[in-house]
Every structure is written in C-alpha cells, then in structure tokens.
CSV table of C-alpha atoms in Angstrom, one decimal:
chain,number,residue,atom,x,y,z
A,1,UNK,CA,-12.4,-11.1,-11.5
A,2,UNK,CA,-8.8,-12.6,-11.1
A,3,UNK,CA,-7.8,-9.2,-9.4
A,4,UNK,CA,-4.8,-6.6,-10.0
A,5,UNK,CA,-2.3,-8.9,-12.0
A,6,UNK,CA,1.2,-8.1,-12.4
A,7,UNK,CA,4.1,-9.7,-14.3
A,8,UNK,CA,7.3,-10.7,-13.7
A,9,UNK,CA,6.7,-11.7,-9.8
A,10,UNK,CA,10.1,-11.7,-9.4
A,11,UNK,CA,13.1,-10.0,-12.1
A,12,UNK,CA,16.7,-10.0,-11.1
A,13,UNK,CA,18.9,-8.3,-13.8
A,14,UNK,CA,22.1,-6.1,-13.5
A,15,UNK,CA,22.8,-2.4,-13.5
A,16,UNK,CA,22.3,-0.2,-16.3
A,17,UNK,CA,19.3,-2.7,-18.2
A,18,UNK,CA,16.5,-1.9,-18.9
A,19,UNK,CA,13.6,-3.1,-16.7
A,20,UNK,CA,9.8,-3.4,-17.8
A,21,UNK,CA,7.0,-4.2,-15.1
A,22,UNK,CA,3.5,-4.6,-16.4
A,23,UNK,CA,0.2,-4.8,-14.7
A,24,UNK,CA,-3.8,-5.2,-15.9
A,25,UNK,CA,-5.9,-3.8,-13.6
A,26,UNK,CA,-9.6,-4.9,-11.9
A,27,UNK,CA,-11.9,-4.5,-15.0
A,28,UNK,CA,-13.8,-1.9,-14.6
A,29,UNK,CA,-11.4,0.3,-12.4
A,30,UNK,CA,-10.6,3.8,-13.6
A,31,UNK,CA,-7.8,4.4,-11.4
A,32,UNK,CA,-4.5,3.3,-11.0
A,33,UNK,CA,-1.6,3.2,-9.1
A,34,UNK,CA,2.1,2.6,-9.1
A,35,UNK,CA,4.0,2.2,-5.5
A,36,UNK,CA,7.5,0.9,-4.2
A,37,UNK,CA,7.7,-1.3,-1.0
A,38,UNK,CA,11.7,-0.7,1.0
A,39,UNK,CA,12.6,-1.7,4.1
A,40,UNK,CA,13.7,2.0,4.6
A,41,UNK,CA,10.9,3.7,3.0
A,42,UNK,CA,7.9,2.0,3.4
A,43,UNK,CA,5.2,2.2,0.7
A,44,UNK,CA,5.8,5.1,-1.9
A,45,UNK,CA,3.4,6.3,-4.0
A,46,UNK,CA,5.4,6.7,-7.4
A,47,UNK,CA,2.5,7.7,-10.1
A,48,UNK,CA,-1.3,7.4,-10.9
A,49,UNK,CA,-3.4,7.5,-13.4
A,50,UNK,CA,-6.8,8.3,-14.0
A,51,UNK,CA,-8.9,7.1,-17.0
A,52,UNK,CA,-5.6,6.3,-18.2
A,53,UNK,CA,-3.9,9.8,-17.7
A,54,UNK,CA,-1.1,10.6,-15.5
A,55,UNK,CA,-2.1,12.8,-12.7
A,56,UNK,CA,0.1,12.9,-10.7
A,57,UNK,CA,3.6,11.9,-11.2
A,58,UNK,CA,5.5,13.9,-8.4
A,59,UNK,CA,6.4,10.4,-6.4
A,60,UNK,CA,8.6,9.2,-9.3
A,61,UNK,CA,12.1,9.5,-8.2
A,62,UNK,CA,14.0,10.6,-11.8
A,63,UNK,CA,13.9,10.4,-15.5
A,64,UNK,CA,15.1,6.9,-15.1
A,65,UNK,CA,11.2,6.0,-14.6
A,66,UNK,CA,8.5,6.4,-16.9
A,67,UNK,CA,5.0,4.9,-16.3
A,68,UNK,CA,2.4,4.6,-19.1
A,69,UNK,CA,-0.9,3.8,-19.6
A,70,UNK,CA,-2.0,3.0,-23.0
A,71,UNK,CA,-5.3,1.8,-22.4
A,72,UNK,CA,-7.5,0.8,-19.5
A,73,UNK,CA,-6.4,-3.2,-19.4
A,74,UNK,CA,-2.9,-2.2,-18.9
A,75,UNK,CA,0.0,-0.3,-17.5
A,76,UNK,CA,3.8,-0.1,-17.4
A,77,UNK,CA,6.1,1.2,-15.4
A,78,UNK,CA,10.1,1.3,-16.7
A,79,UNK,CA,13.2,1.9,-15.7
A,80,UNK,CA,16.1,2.9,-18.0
A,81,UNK,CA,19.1,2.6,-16.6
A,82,UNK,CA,18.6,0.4,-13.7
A,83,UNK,CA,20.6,0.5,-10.7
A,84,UNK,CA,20.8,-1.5,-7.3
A,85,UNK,CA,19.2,1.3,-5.4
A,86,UNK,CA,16.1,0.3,-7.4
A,87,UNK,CA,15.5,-2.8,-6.2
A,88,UNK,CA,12.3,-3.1,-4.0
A,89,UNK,CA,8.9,-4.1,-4.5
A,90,UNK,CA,7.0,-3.0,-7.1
A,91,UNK,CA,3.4,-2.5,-6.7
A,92,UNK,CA,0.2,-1.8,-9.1
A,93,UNK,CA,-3.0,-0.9,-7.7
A,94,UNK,CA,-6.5,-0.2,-8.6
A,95,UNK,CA,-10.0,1.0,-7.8
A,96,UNK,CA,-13.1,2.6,-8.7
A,97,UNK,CA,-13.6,6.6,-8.9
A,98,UNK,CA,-15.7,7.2,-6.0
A,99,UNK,CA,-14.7,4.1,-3.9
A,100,UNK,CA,-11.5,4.4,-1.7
A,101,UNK,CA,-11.0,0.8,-1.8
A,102,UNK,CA,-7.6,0.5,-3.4
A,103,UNK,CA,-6.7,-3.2,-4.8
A,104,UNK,CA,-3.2,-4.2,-4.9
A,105,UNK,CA,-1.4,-6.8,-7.2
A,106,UNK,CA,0.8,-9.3,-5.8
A,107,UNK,CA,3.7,-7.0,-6.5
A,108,UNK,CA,7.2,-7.8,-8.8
A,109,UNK,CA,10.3,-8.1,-6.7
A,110,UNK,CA,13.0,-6.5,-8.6
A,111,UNK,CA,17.2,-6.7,-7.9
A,112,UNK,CA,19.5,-5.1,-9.6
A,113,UNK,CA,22.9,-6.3,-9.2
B,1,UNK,CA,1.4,16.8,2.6
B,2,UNK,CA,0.1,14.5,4.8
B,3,UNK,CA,2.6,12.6,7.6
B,4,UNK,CA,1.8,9.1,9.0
B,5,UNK,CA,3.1,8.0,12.0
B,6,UNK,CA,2.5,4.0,12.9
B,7,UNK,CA,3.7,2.3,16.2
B,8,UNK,CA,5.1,-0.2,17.6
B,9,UNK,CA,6.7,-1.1,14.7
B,10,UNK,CA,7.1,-4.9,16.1
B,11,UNK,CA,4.5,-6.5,18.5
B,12,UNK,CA,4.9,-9.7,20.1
B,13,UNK,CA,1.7,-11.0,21.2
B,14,UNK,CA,0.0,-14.5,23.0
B,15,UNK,CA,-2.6,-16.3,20.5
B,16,UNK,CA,-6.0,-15.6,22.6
B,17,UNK,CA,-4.6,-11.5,23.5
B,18,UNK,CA,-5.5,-8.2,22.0
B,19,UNK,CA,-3.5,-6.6,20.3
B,20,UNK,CA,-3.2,-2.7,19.6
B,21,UNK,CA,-1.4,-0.4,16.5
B,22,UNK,CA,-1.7,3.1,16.9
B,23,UNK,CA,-1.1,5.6,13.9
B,24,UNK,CA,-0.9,9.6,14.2
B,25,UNK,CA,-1.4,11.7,10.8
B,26,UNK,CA,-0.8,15.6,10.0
B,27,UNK,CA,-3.0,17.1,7.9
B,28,UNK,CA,-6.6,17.6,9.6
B,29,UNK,CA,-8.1,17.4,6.3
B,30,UNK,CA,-7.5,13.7,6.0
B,31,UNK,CA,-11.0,12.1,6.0
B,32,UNK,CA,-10.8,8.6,5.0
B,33,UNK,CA,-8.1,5.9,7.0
B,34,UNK,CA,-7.7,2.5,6.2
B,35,UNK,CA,-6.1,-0.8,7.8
B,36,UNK,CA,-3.8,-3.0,5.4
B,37,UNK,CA,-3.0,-6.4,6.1
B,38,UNK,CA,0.3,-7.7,4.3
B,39,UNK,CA,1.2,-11.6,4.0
B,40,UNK,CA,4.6,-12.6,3.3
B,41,UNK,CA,5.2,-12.4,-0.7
B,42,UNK,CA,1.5,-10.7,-0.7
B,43,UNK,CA,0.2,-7.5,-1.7
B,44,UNK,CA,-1.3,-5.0,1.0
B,45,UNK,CA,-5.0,-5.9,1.4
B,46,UNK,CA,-8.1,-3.6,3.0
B,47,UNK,CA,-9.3,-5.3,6.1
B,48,UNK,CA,-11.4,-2.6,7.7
B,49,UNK,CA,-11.4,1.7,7.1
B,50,UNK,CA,-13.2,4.5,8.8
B,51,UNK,CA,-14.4,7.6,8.0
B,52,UNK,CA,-13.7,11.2,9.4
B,53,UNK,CA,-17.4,11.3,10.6
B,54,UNK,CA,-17.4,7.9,12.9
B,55,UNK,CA,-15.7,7.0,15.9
B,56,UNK,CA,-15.7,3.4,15.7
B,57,UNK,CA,-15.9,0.5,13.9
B,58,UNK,CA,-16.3,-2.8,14.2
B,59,UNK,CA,-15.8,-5.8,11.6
B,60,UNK,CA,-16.1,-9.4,13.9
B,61,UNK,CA,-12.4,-9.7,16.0
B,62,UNK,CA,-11.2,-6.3,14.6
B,63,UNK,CA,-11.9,-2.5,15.6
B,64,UNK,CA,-11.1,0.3,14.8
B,65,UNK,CA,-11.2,3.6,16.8
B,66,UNK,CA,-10.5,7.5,15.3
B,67,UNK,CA,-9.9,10.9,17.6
B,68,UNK,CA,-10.5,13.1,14.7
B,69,UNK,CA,-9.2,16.0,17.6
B,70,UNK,CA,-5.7,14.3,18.2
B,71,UNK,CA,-5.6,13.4,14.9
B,72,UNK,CA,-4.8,9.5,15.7
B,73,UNK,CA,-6.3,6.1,15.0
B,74,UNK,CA,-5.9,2.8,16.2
B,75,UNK,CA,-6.1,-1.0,15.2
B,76,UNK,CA,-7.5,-3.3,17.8
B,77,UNK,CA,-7.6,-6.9,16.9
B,78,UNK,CA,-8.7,-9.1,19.8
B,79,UNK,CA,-8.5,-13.1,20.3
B,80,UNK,CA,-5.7,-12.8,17.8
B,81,UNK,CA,-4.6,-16.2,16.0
B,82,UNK,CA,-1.9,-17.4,14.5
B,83,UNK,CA,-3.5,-16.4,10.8
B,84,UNK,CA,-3.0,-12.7,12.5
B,85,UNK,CA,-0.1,-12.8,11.8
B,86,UNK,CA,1.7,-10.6,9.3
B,87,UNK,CA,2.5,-6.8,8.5
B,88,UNK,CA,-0.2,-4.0,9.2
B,89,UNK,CA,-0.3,-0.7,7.6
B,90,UNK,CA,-2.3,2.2,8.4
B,91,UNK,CA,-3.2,5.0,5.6
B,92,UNK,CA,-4.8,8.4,5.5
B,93,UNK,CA,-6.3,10.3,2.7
B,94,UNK,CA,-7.9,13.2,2.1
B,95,UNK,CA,-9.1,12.6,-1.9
B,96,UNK,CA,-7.3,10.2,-3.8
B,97,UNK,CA,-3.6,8.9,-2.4
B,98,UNK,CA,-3.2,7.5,0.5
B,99,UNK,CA,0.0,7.8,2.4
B,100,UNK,CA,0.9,4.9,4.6
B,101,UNK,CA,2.2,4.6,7.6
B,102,UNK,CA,5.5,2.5,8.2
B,103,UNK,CA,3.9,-0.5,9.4
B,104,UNK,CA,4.0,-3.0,12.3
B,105,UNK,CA,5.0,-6.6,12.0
B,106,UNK,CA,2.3,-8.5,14.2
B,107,UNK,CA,3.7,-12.3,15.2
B,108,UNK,CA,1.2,-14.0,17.5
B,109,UNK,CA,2.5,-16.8,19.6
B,110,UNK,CA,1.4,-19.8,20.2
C-alpha cells in the first residue's frame, strides 16, 4: 500500500480563496482523521470520520471549514474564505477500528497571503 | 478532556548518549500512549506505544516507561545517532483521538 496520500503538498494562495485539500486513505482503513500542525499549537485534531461519517467535528475552528467524506478512498477538507491565520500544516490520517495505530500522510503546507 | 504535557521541548545530545522525553497527561482514563517520530517535511510516524496495563517497553535502542500512578511516561532512546534526529511527540488516548503533546526537537551531535 502506498500509504495515506494527500494532495497539494504544498498550496500558497491569498486571503479570501477558496482552498481544497484532499487525501485517500490506507485501503482498508475505516477511520479517518483531519489535523493542523502550528508552531503555536501543536497538532490539532480538527475532525474524524468513521465509515465515512463525521463523528466528531468539535476540533474545527469555524464555518469557514467543512470536511467531507464521500466515500471510503477519499476525503476533503475546505476552507471558504481563507485567511493567513490558516496557514499551517494540514494533515490526514488513518487506521483500522480496533487498531490504535494512526497513519499519517505527508501533510499539505498551506499559506495564505 | 485530556491534557498532555511534553518536556524539554529542545534537547541537545552527543551521538553515542541517551537521551530522555518525559510527557505528563490529565485524564486517568487514558489507556493507550504512543511515541511519534516527525522528519523534516514528514508526517508524524508510530515508533513504539504502550499500554495502561505494562510498565515497559522495549523496541531495540528505544524504551519506553509508564507510571500509570503519576500519570507520566517517558521516551528513552539510547546510543542515539545522527538518523535520531528529528521532532518527537507523545500522545494519549483513552478510545479513539489522541491528543499530543507539544513535542521535543531531538538534534544529536556529532
């Protein structure tokens, strides 16, 4: 398996676009995760899902972000409007219900100017 | 919810010495804590976890030890190299998330 893949590795566009980060999880893997890396707040839990539902959603910081999971090969997270405070590291991971093992992608670097 | 605490947050050691993280969590109902290592432009990855019912564990050069009572756990990775290397998280759970600590950036010198 190639892993947790996520596109773009690296997006740089300015405030008040839209932003679309995408990510296919381990085949197989009926859990996943969205996080955000900062230098000031470490590693965030934003949203996951389960068998492609929303569970728990309480780490997503406004109505500017909406994550989605349409089936079990893929994921989005957006942000509508973007703003510079959004720029960080983006992360998707996965694993398997009963395993605590989580997977992580390579992550998309996002800046918004 | 849970509260992880992880220190130093830098450590400066000497390729061939040990070197030691230490994290502190809240809730007493965490039961699974794992060790991430992150590489520069990398995603986190597992390199050794524990469970609430063992006290150690041991995975070649690495360790790791819990206190379920003082509700802390350590890293120890000993004859570190230069591969060592890179950004350390600790994480506790007690289901599903995990909540990481803040992490330590490890540099071992040659």
């Amino acid at each position: 398996d190639a892993g947790v893949i996520q596109s773009p590795r690296h997006e740089v566009t300015e405030m008040g676009q839209e932003v679309t980060l995408r990510c296919k999880p381990i085949s197989g893997h009926d859990y996943l995760f969205w996080y955000r890396q900062t230098m000031m707040r470490g590693l965030e839990l934003l949203i996951y899902f389960n068998n492609n539902v929303p569970i728990d959603d309480s780490g997503m910081p406004e109505d500017r972000f909406s994550a989605k999971m349409p089936n079990a090969s893929f994921s989005t997270l957006k942000i509508q409007p973007s703003e510079p405070r959004d720029s960080a590291v983006y992360f998707c991971a996965s694993n398997l219900s009963g395993a605590n093992v989580l997977t992580f992608g390579a992550g998309s670097r996002l800046t918004v100017l | 919810g849970e509260n992880v605490e992880q220190h130093p947050s830098t450590l400066s050691v000497q390729e061939g010495d040990s070197a030691v993280i230490k994290c502190t969590y809240s809730d007493s109902a965490s039961n699974y804590f794992p060790w991430y290592k992150q590489e520069l432009g990398k995603g986190p990855q597992l390199i050794i976890d524990i469970r609430s019912n063992v006290g150690e564990k041991k995975d070649q050069r690495i360790a790791v030890t819990l206190n379920k009572t003082a509700k802390h756990f350590s890293l120890h990775i000993t004859e570190t190299q230069p591969e060592d290397s890179a950004v350390y998280f600790c994480a506790a759970s007690t289901g599903r998330q995990l909540t990481f600590g803040s992490g330590t950036q490890l540099t071992v010198l040659p």
